[in-house]
PDB file of C-alpha atoms in Angstrom:
ATOM      1  CA  MET A   1      28.139  21.940 -11.655  1.00 35.00           C
ATOM      2  CA  ALA A   2      24.564  21.376 -10.183  1.00 37.00           C
ATOM      3  CA  ARG A   3      23.685  18.664  -7.861  1.00 38.00           C
ATOM      4  CA  GLU A   4      22.191  15.375  -8.847  1.00 47.00           C
ATOM      5  CA  GLU A   5      18.778  14.579  -6.832  1.00 53.00           C
ATOM      6  CA  PRO A   6      18.732  11.305  -5.395  1.00 59.00           C
ATOM      7  CA  LEU A   7      16.333   8.778  -7.232  1.00 70.00           C
ATOM      8  CA  ALA A   8      14.154   7.302  -5.262  1.00 81.00           C
ATOM      9  CA  SER A   9      13.302   3.561  -4.661  1.00 94.00           C
ATOM     10  CA  ILE A  10      10.384   2.248  -2.642  1.00 97.00           C
ATOM     11  CA  LEU A  11      10.240  -1.461  -1.694  1.00 98.00           C
ATOM     12  CA  HIS A  12       5.896  -1.773  -1.759  1.00 98.00           C
ATOM     13  CA  ILE A  13       4.911  -4.465   0.565  1.00 98.00           C
ATOM     14  CA  SER A  14       1.084  -4.995   1.715  1.00 98.00           C
ATOM     15  CA  ASP A  15      -1.287  -7.489   3.623  1.00 98.00           C
ATOM     16  CA  LEU A  16       0.966  -8.934   6.438  1.00 98.00           C
ATOM     17  CA  HIS A  17      -1.509 -10.720   8.135  1.00 98.00           C
ATOM     18  CA  PHE A  18       0.381 -11.810  11.021  1.00 98.00           C
ATOM     19  CA  GLY A  19      -1.654 -14.128  13.436  1.00 97.00           C
ATOM     20  CA  TRP A  20      -2.246 -17.135  12.132  1.00 96.00           C
ATOM     21  CA  PRO A  21      -1.668 -17.082   8.248  1.00 97.00           C
ATOM     22  CA  ALA A  22       1.505 -15.177   8.756  1.00 97.00           C
ATOM     23  CA  VAL A  23       4.623 -17.357   6.520  1.00 97.00           C
ATOM     24  CA  PRO A  24       7.830 -16.342   9.009  1.00 97.00           C
ATOM     25  CA  GLU A  25      10.232 -17.503   6.191  1.00 98.00           C
ATOM     26  CA  ALA A  26       9.046 -14.749   3.972  1.00 98.00           C
ATOM     27  CA  ALA A  27       8.638 -12.371   6.352  1.00 98.00           C
ATOM     28  CA  GLU A  28      12.392 -12.941   7.137  1.00 98.00           C
ATOM     29  CA  ALA A  29      12.818 -13.165   3.179  1.00 98.00           C
ATOM     30  CA  VAL A  30      11.077  -9.368   2.669  1.00 98.00           C
ATOM     31  CA  HIS A  31      13.986  -8.115   4.801  1.00 98.00           C
ATOM     32  CA  ALA A  32      16.474 -10.183   3.334  1.00 98.00           C
ATOM     33  CA  LEU A  33      15.230  -8.432  -0.469  1.00 98.00           C
ATOM     34  CA  ALA A  34      15.024  -4.790   1.815  1.00 98.00           C
ATOM     35  CA  ALA A  35      18.990  -5.533   2.679  1.00 97.00           C
ATOM     36  CA  ARG A  36      19.929  -5.822  -0.828  1.00 97.00           C
ATOM     37  CA  LEU A  37      18.336  -3.367  -2.482  1.00 96.00           C
ATOM     38  CA  ARG A  38      18.866  -0.797   0.188  1.00 96.00           C
ATOM     39  CA  PRO A  39      15.176   1.371  -0.554  1.00 96.00           C
ATOM     40  CA  SER A  40      15.218   4.766  -0.047  1.00 95.00           C
ATOM     41  CA  ALA A  41      11.765   4.134   1.711  1.00 97.00           C
ATOM     42  CA  VAL A  42       9.454   0.936   2.587  1.00 98.00           C
ATOM     43  CA  ALA A  43       5.235   1.477   1.840  1.00 98.00           C
ATOM     44  CA  CYS A  44       2.885  -0.938   3.618  1.00 98.00           C
ATOM     45  CA  SER A  45      -0.423  -0.331   2.239  1.00 98.00           C
ATOM     46  CA  GLY A  46      -2.255  -1.951   5.208  1.00 96.00           C
ATOM     47  CA  ASP A  47      -3.535  -5.390   6.654  1.00 97.00           C
ATOM     48  CA  LEU A  48      -0.897  -5.756   8.984  1.00 98.00           C
ATOM     49  CA  VAL A  49      -3.164  -8.008  11.007  1.00 98.00           C
ATOM     50  CA  GLN A  50      -4.969 -10.844  10.363  1.00 97.00           C
ATOM     51  CA  ARG A  51      -7.412 -10.016  13.119  1.00 96.00           C
ATOM     52  CA  GLY A  52      -7.556  -6.139  14.724  1.00 96.00           C
ATOM     53  CA  ASP A  53      -8.681  -7.417  18.212  1.00 96.00           C
ATOM     54  CA  PHE A  54      -5.838  -8.533  19.299  1.00 97.00           C
ATOM     55  CA  ALA A  55      -2.686  -6.860  20.477  1.00 97.00           C
ATOM     56  CA  ALA A  56      -0.261  -9.887  20.113  1.00 98.00           C
ATOM     57  CA  GLN A  57      -0.560  -9.632  16.510  1.00 98.00           C
ATOM     58  CA  PHE A  58      -0.196  -6.022  16.392  1.00 98.00           C
ATOM     59  CA  ARG A  59       2.995  -6.507  17.846  1.00 98.00           C
ATOM     60  CA  GLN A  60       4.383  -8.879  15.878  1.00 98.00           C
ATOM     61  CA  ALA A  61       3.618  -6.427  12.856  1.00 98.00           C
ATOM     62  CA  ARG A  62       5.259  -3.802  14.732  1.00 98.00           C
ATOM     63  CA  ALA A  63       8.308  -6.054  15.360  1.00 98.00           C
ATOM     64  CA  PHE A  64       8.519  -6.162  11.500  1.00 98.00           C
ATOM     65  CA  LEU A  65       8.329  -2.788  10.839  1.00 98.00           C
ATOM     66  CA  GLU A  66      11.053  -2.133  12.878  1.00 98.00           C
ATOM     67  CA  ARG A  67      13.581  -3.958  11.426  1.00 98.00           C
ATOM     68  CA  PHE A  68      13.656  -1.877   8.502  1.00 98.00           C
ATOM     69  CA  GLU A  69      16.479   0.693   8.003  1.00 97.00           C
ATOM     70  CA  ALA A  70      14.585   2.490   5.713  1.00 97.00           C
ATOM     71  CA  PRO A  71      11.916   4.650   6.275  1.00 97.00           C
ATOM     72  CA  VAL A  72       8.353   3.352   6.770  1.00 98.00           C
ATOM     73  CA  LEU A  73       5.147   4.721   5.885  1.00 98.00           C
ATOM     74  CA  VAL A  74       2.338   2.541   6.874  1.00 98.00           C
ATOM     75  CA  VAL A  75      -1.420   2.790   6.579  1.00 98.00           C
ATOM     76  CA  PRO A  76      -4.567   0.600   7.566  1.00 98.00           C
ATOM     77  CA  GLY A  77      -6.171  -2.277   6.410  1.00 97.00           C
ATOM     78  CA  ASN A  78     -10.147  -3.437   7.304  1.00 96.00           C
ATOM     79  CA  HIS A  79      -7.973  -6.622   8.715  1.00 97.00           C
ATOM     80  CA  ASP A  80      -6.597  -3.774  10.980  1.00 98.00           C
ATOM     81  CA  LEU A  81      -9.901  -2.938  12.697  1.00 98.00           C
ATOM     82  CA  PRO A  82     -11.324  -4.592  14.910  1.00 97.00           C
ATOM     83  CA  LEU A  83     -14.298  -7.791  14.366  1.00 94.00           C
ATOM     84  CA  TYR A  84     -15.250  -9.473  17.028  1.00 94.00           C
ATOM     85  CA  ASN A  85     -16.078  -6.392  19.363  1.00 94.00           C
ATOM     86  CA  PRO A  86     -18.774  -4.131  17.782  1.00 93.00           C
ATOM     87  CA  LEU A  87     -18.252  -1.339  19.830  1.00 95.00           C
ATOM     88  CA  ALA A  88     -14.300  -1.216  19.827  1.00 95.00           C
ATOM     89  CA  ARG A  89     -15.095  -1.011  15.817  1.00 95.00           C
ATOM     90  CA  LEU A  90     -17.599   1.852  15.954  1.00 94.00           C
ATOM     91  CA  PHE A  91     -16.037   3.933  18.689  1.00 96.00           C
ATOM     92  CA  ARG A  92     -12.446   2.804  18.682  1.00 96.00           C
ATOM     93  CA  PRO A  93     -11.829   1.391  15.437  1.00 97.00           C
ATOM     94  CA  PHE A  94      -8.185   1.705  15.053  1.00 98.00           C
ATOM     95  CA  ALA A  95      -7.079   2.069  18.905  1.00 98.00           C
ATOM     96  CA  ASN A  96      -4.232  -0.965  19.031  1.00 98.00           C
ATOM     97  CA  PHE A  97      -3.218   0.514  15.355  1.00 98.00           C
ATOM     98  CA  ARG A  98      -2.438   3.965  16.889  1.00 98.00           C
ATOM     99  CA  ARG A  99      -1.080   2.462  20.032  1.00 98.00           C
ATOM    100  CA  TYR A 100       1.422  -0.304  18.502  1.00 98.00           C
ATOM    101  CA  ILE A 101       1.872   0.857  14.704  1.00 98.00           C
ATOM    102  CA  HIS A 102       2.219   4.756  14.424  1.00 97.00           C
ATOM    103  CA  PRO A 103      -0.540   7.336  15.910  1.00 97.00           C
ATOM    104  CA  GLU A 104      -0.814   8.753  12.700  1.00 97.00           C
ATOM    105  CA  LEU A 105      -3.396   7.114  10.194  1.00 98.00           C
ATOM    106  CA  GLU A 106      -2.427   8.814   6.977  1.00 98.00           C
ATOM    107  CA  PRO A 107       1.161  10.309   7.779  1.00 97.00           C
ATOM    108  CA  VAL A 108       3.351  11.968   4.947  1.00 97.00           C
ATOM    109  CA  LEU A 109       7.176  10.434   4.134  1.00 97.00           C
ATOM    110  CA  VAL A 110      10.045  12.552   2.014  1.00 95.00           C
ATOM    111  CA  ALA A 111      12.643  10.349   0.890  1.00 90.00           C
ATOM    112  CA  ASP A 112      15.152  11.051  -1.941  1.00 85.00           C
ATOM    113  CA  GLY A 113      13.513  12.737  -4.284  1.00 88.00           C
ATOM    114  CA  ALA A 114       9.799  11.482  -3.505  1.00 94.00           C
ATOM    115  CA  VAL A 115       6.628  12.440  -1.522  1.00 96.00           C
ATOM    116  CA  LEU A 116       4.481   9.924   0.229  1.00 98.00           C
ATOM    117  CA  VAL A 117       1.329  10.287   1.603  1.00 98.00           C
ATOM    118  CA  GLY A 118      -1.352   7.611   3.100  1.00 98.00           C
ATOM    119  CA  ILE A 119      -4.655   7.416   2.817  1.00 98.00           C
ATOM    120  CA  SER A 120      -6.702   5.513   5.317  1.00 98.00           C
ATOM    121  CA  THR A 121      -9.797   3.575   3.024  1.00 97.00           C
ATOM    122  CA  PRO A 122     -11.273   1.380   5.976  1.00 96.00           C
ATOM    123  CA  ARG A 123     -14.044   2.447   7.651  1.00 96.00           C
ATOM    124  CA  PRO A 124     -16.006   0.631  10.342  1.00 96.00           C
ATOM    125  CA  TRP A 125     -19.579   0.215   8.558  1.00 93.00           C
ATOM    126  CA  LEU A 126     -17.716  -1.096   5.703  1.00 90.00           C
ATOM    127  CA  ILE A 127     -16.140  -4.855   5.443  1.00 85.00           C
ATOM    128  CA  ASP A 128     -14.414  -5.201   2.410  1.00 85.00           C
ATOM    129  CA  LEU A 129     -15.305  -1.911   0.674  1.00 87.00           C
ATOM    130  CA  GLY A 130     -12.810   1.046   1.139  1.00 93.00           C
ATOM    131  CA  TYR A 131     -13.829   5.148   1.100  1.00 94.00           C
ATOM    132  CA  VAL A 132     -11.807   7.759   0.364  1.00 95.00           C
ATOM    133  CA  GLY A 133     -13.775  11.372   1.828  1.00 94.00           C
ATOM    134  CA  ARG A 134     -13.245  15.027   0.092  1.00 94.00           C
ATOM    135  CA  ARG A 135     -11.121  16.571   2.653  1.00 96.00           C
ATOM    136  CA  GLN A 136      -8.879  13.531   2.493  1.00 96.00           C
ATOM    137  CA  LEU A 137      -7.732  14.208  -0.943  1.00 96.00           C
ATOM    138  CA  GLU A 138      -7.750  17.938  -0.301  1.00 97.00           C
ATOM    139  CA  ARG A 139      -5.211  17.221   2.099  1.00 97.00           C
ATOM    140  CA  VAL A 140      -3.058  14.920  -0.663  1.00 97.00           C
ATOM    141  CA  ALA A 141      -3.243  17.811  -2.841  1.00 97.00           C
ATOM    142  CA  GLU A 142      -2.113  20.449   0.216  1.00 97.00           C
ATOM    143  CA  ALA A 143       1.163  17.990   0.528  1.00 97.00           C
ATOM    144  CA  PHE A 144       1.547  17.701  -3.056  1.00 96.00           C
ATOM    145  CA  ALA A 145       1.321  21.450  -3.349  1.00 95.00           C
ATOM    146  CA  ALA A 146       4.505  21.914  -0.807  1.00 94.00           C
ATOM    147  CA  ALA A 147       6.609  19.770  -2.738  1.00 93.00           C
ATOM    148  CA  PRO A 148       9.245  20.326  -4.621  1.00 92.00           C
ATOM    149  CA  PRO A 149       8.586  20.360  -8.580  1.00 89.00           C
ATOM    150  CA  GLU A 150      10.087  17.174  -9.803  1.00 89.00           C
ATOM    151  CA  ALA A 151       9.583  15.262  -6.885  1.00 93.00           C
ATOM    152  CA  LEU A 152       8.052  11.853  -7.216  1.00 94.00           C
ATOM    153  CA  ARG A 153       4.305  12.100  -5.917  1.00 96.00           C
ATOM    154  CA  VAL A 154       3.059   8.472  -4.259  1.00 97.00           C
ATOM    155  CA  VAL A 155      -0.321   8.147  -2.646  1.00 98.00           C
ATOM    156  CA  VAL A 156      -0.368   4.819  -0.536  1.00 98.00           C
ATOM    157  CA  MET A 157      -3.766   3.419   0.603  1.00 98.00           C
ATOM    158  CA  HIS A 158      -4.715   0.256   1.372  1.00 97.00           C
ATOM    159  CA  HIS A 159      -8.157  -0.677  -0.853  1.00 95.00           C
ATOM    160  CA  PRO A 160      -7.476  -0.306  -4.715  1.00 93.00           C
ATOM    161  CA  LEU A 161      -8.785   2.852  -6.163  1.00 91.00           C
ATOM    162  CA  VAL A 162     -10.653   1.301  -9.090  1.00 86.00           C
ATOM    163  CA  PRO A 163     -12.381  -1.982  -9.198  1.00 79.00           C
ATOM    164  CA  THR A 164     -10.815  -4.809 -11.585  1.00 73.00           C
ATOM    165  CA  ARG A 165     -11.920  -8.390 -12.801  1.00 66.00           C
ATOM    166  CA  ARG A 166      -9.182  -9.740 -11.777  1.00 62.00           C
ATOM    167  CA  ASP A 167      -9.894 -10.916  -8.561  1.00 59.00           C
ATOM    168  CA  GLY A 168     -13.846 -11.875  -9.620  1.00 53.00           C
ATOM    169  CA  LEU A 169     -15.952  -9.816  -8.335  1.00 51.00           C
ATOM    170  CA  PHE A 170     -16.091  -5.360  -8.732  1.00 51.00           C
ATOM    171  CA  ARG A 171     -16.395  -4.942  -4.573  1.00 53.00           C
ATOM    172  CA  HIS A 172     -12.498  -4.181  -3.729  1.00 67.00           C
ATOM    173  CA  HIS A 173     -11.904  -1.152  -4.472  1.00 76.00           C
ATOM    174  CA  VAL A 174     -12.740   2.184  -3.015  1.00 85.00           C
ATOM    175  CA  ARG A 175     -16.261   3.872  -2.946  1.00 82.00           C
ATOM    176  CA  GLY A 176     -16.467   6.838  -5.176  1.00 80.00           C
ATOM    177  CA  SER A 177     -13.264   6.225  -7.152  1.00 84.00           C
ATOM    178  CA  ARG A 178     -13.930   7.922  -9.937  1.00 85.00           C
ATOM    179  CA  ARG A 179     -14.054  11.333  -7.809  1.00 89.00           C
ATOM    180  CA  ALA A 180     -10.814   9.976  -6.250  1.00 91.00           C
ATOM    181  CA  VAL A 181      -9.185   9.497  -9.736  1.00 91.00           C
ATOM    182  CA  ARG A 182     -10.114  12.556 -10.895  1.00 91.00           C
ATOM    183  CA  ALA A 183      -9.185  14.666  -7.594  1.00 93.00           C
ATOM    184  CA  LEU A 184      -5.500  12.645  -7.496  1.00 94.00           C
ATOM    185  CA  ALA A 185      -4.682  13.715 -11.017  1.00 92.00           C
ATOM    186  CA  ALA A 186      -5.799  17.212 -10.188  1.00 91.00           C
ATOM    187  CA  ALA A 187      -3.093  17.015  -7.093  1.00 93.00           C
ATOM    188  CA  GLY A 188      -0.412  15.525  -9.460  1.00 92.00           C
ATOM    189  CA  ALA A 189      -0.100  12.195  -7.565  1.00 94.00           C
ATOM    190  CA  GLU A 190       1.472   9.875 -10.097  1.00 94.00           C
ATOM    191  CA  LEU A 191       1.651   6.290  -8.525  1.00 96.00           C
ATOM    192  CA  VAL A 192      -1.538   5.228  -6.315  1.00 97.00           C
ATOM    193  CA  LEU A 193      -0.047   2.164  -4.197  1.00 98.00           C
ATOM    194  CA  SER A 194      -2.646  -0.413  -2.845  1.00 97.00           C
ATOM    195  CA  GLY A 195      -3.348  -4.004  -1.553  1.00 96.00           C
ATOM    196  CA  HIS A 196      -5.928  -5.793  -0.670  1.00 94.00           C
ATOM    197  CA  ASN A 197      -6.811  -8.049  -3.301  1.00 91.00           C
ATOM    198  CA  HIS A 198      -3.283 -10.087  -2.965  1.00 93.00           C
ATOM    199  CA  PHE A 199      -2.239 -10.079  -6.004  1.00 93.00           C
ATOM    200  CA  PRO A 200      -0.029  -8.003  -8.198  1.00 94.00           C
ATOM    201  CA  HIS A 201      -0.599  -5.483 -11.004  1.00 92.00           C
ATOM    202  CA  CYS A 202       0.002  -2.089 -12.225  1.00 92.00           C
ATOM    203  CA  GLU A 203      -1.609  -0.332 -15.204  1.00 90.00           C
ATOM    204  CA  ARG A 204      -2.269   3.294 -15.987  1.00 90.00           C
ATOM    205  CA  VAL A 205      -5.794   4.816 -15.397  1.00 86.00           C
ATOM    206  CA  HIS A 206      -7.307   7.342 -17.582  1.00 76.00           C
ATOM    207  CA  ASP A 207     -10.794   9.533 -16.655  1.00 69.00           C
ATOM    208  CA  ALA A 208     -12.248  12.143 -18.894  1.00 54.00           C
ATOM    209  CA  GLY A 209      -9.530  15.520 -19.064  1.00 57.00           C
ATOM    210  CA  ALA A 210      -7.328  13.724 -16.055  1.00 64.00           C
ATOM    211  CA  VAL A 211      -3.689  13.208 -16.278  1.00 72.00           C
ATOM    212  CA  PRO A 212      -3.952   9.299 -16.013  1.00 83.00           C
ATOM    213  CA  LEU A 213      -2.274   7.420 -13.294  1.00 91.00           C
ATOM    214  CA  LEU A 214       0.105   4.579 -12.663  1.00 94.00           C
ATOM    215  CA  VAL A 215      -2.384   2.230  -9.992  1.00 94.00           C
ATOM    216  CA  VAL A 216       0.224  -0.501  -8.851  1.00 96.00           C
ATOM    217  CA  HIS A 217      -0.700  -3.510  -6.550  1.00 95.00           C
ATOM    218  CA  SER A 218       1.041  -5.601  -4.486  1.00 97.00           C
ATOM    219  CA  GLY A 219       0.174  -9.342  -3.061  1.00 96.00           C
ATOM    220  CA  THR A 220       0.516 -10.587   0.054  1.00 97.00           C
ATOM    221  CA  ALA A 221       4.106 -10.326   1.455  1.00 98.00           C
ATOM    222  CA  CYS A 222       4.224 -12.982   4.192  1.00 97.00           C
ATOM    223  CA  SER A 223       1.091 -14.688   4.914  1.00 97.00           C
ATOM    224  CA  SER A 224      -0.572 -18.005   3.835  1.00 97.00           C
ATOM    225  CA  ARG A 225      -3.534 -16.099   2.250  1.00 95.00           C
ATOM    226  CA  VAL A 226      -2.088 -16.175  -1.565  1.00 94.00           C
ATOM    227  CA  ARG A 227      -4.963 -16.267  -4.042  1.00 88.00           C
ATOM    228  CA  PRO A 228      -4.125 -19.357  -6.937  1.00 89.00           C
ATOM    229  CA  HIS A 229      -7.553 -17.728  -8.739  1.00 84.00           C
ATOM    230  CA  THR A 230      -5.955 -14.541  -9.405  1.00 84.00           C
ATOM    231  CA  GLY A 231      -3.108 -16.287 -11.467  1.00 83.00           C
ATOM    232  CA  CYS A 232      -0.722 -15.338  -8.199  1.00 89.00           C
ATOM    233  CA  ASP A 233       0.158 -18.614  -6.168  1.00 94.00           C
ATOM    234  CA  VAL A 234       2.864 -17.340  -4.262  1.00 97.00           C
ATOM    235  CA  ASN A 235       3.505 -14.140  -2.059  1.00 98.00           C
ATOM    236  CA  ALA A 236       4.180 -11.179  -3.720  1.00 98.00           C
ATOM    237  CA  VAL A 237       5.681  -7.128  -3.099  1.00 98.00           C
ATOM    238  CA  ASN A 238       6.925  -4.428  -5.690  1.00 98.00           C
ATOM    239  CA  VAL A 239      10.078  -2.348  -6.095  1.00 98.00           C
ATOM    240  CA  ILE A 240       9.455   0.875  -7.617  1.00 97.00           C
ATOM    241  CA  ARG A 241      12.303   2.669  -9.281  1.00 95.00           C
ATOM    242  CA  ARG A 242      12.621   6.454 -10.166  1.00 92.00           C
ATOM    243  CA  GLU A 243      14.633   5.545 -13.409  1.00 90.00           C
ATOM    244  CA  PRO A 244      17.584   8.362 -14.398  1.00 87.00           C
ATOM    245  CA  ASP A 245      15.865   8.443 -18.626  1.00 86.00           C
ATOM    246  CA  GLY A 246      12.585  10.114 -16.282  1.00 84.00           C
ATOM    247  CA  THR A 247      10.503   7.227 -16.026  1.00 92.00           C
ATOM    248  CA  VAL A 248       9.044   4.835 -13.648  1.00 95.00           C
ATOM    249  CA  ALA A 249       9.986   1.413 -13.464  1.00 96.00           C
ATOM    250  CA  VAL A 250       7.549  -1.137 -11.346  1.00 97.00           C
ATOM    251  CA  GLU A 251       9.335  -4.678 -10.054  1.00 97.00           C
ATOM    252  CA  HIS A 252       7.270  -7.608  -8.931  1.00 97.00           C
ATOM    253  CA  HIS A 253       8.867  -9.966  -7.066  1.00 98.00           C
ATOM    254  CA  HIS A 254       8.139 -13.147  -5.988  1.00 98.00           C
ATOM    255  CA  PHE A 255       8.878 -15.543  -3.655  1.00 98.00           C
ATOM    256  CA  ARG A 256       9.908 -18.679  -4.188  1.00 96.00           C
ATOM    257  CA  ASP A 257      12.832 -20.932  -3.283  1.00 95.00           C
ATOM    258  CA  GLY A 258      12.782 -19.343  -0.129  1.00 96.00           C
ATOM    259  CA  GLU A 259      13.574 -15.804  -1.711  1.00 97.00           C
ATOM    260  CA  PHE A 260      11.759 -12.833  -3.261  1.00 98.00           C
ATOM    261  CA  ARG A 261      12.873 -12.961  -7.275  1.00 97.00           C
ATOM    262  CA  ALA A 262      11.986 -10.090  -9.620  1.00 97.00           C
ATOM    263  CA  VAL A 263       9.679 -12.053 -12.364  1.00 96.00           C
ATOM    264  CA  ALA A 264       8.363  -8.785 -14.521  1.00 95.00           C
ATOM    265  CA  VAL A 265       9.106  -5.287 -14.869  1.00 95.00           C
ATOM    266  CA  ALA A 266       7.319  -2.752 -16.435  1.00 94.00           C
ATOM    267  CA  ARG A 267       8.122   1.309 -17.345  1.00 94.00           C
ATOM    268  CA  PHE A 268       5.822   3.939 -17.683  1.00 93.00           C
ATOM    269  CA  ALA A 269       7.122   7.274 -18.901  1.00 90.00           C
ATOM    270  CA  ARG A 270       6.130  10.152 -16.195  1.00 87.00           C
ATOM    271  CA  ALA A 271       3.319  12.139 -17.262  1.00 73.00           C
ATOM    272  CA  ALA A 272       3.933  15.720 -18.386  1.00 65.00           C
ATOM    273  CA  ARG A 273       3.098  17.898 -15.224  1.00 59.00           C
ATOM    274  CA  SER A 274       2.161  21.645 -15.030  1.00 53.00           C
TER     275      SER A 274
END
């Protein structure tokens, strides 16, 4: 009898903002959720700290990440770069992130039938917008080309891949998003996990001639920087599951009454791959 391939489950968290906005009760609840669900991997899509100038905030974030039993893939967000020191922002923008969180800005993680590839989207010369370069997209294609055919292919980045009306402005995404959508679809990407805008969301993104991508946003996992005008006034995280019937389930979990609870789930058929 053929060995059944393990099914991936991913806890997707984002925008921790350790420092003065951090909510300790929500941080504890994230770990309680992970202990209940026992995910295959944890994907953290950036903004670990409130201000990238302060080593103490990075130490808090590192202590939080080290408590997970599952392997963690983490990428930087725009808040993880220095803001008050322009020389450090220009010449050593990721020094604290590399020292306290991870030396790699764009790690690759293989876990239970899934391949997660990180993309670093913040740039020193941009404040809210993100950017994805051609070489970054080529690197994603190389990682997915080396993966088993049936592996779930997941990209993790801080800035949303495409703009959204829900936050009121069209500035909270990556520049050159259409080029990135086409390149990631051609590379075989199935999901793109991001944060930045502090509300949960998932949708199919189509581009002419390209396989549709499932883009998934996470809310802010454990900070007070919730944004009620988006329709989400609580801390929020996502759980992504690869189901036995071949679908992908995206669960939105909200923090209420001291714990994270599933409030909505959407299921998507995996796109056919050549």
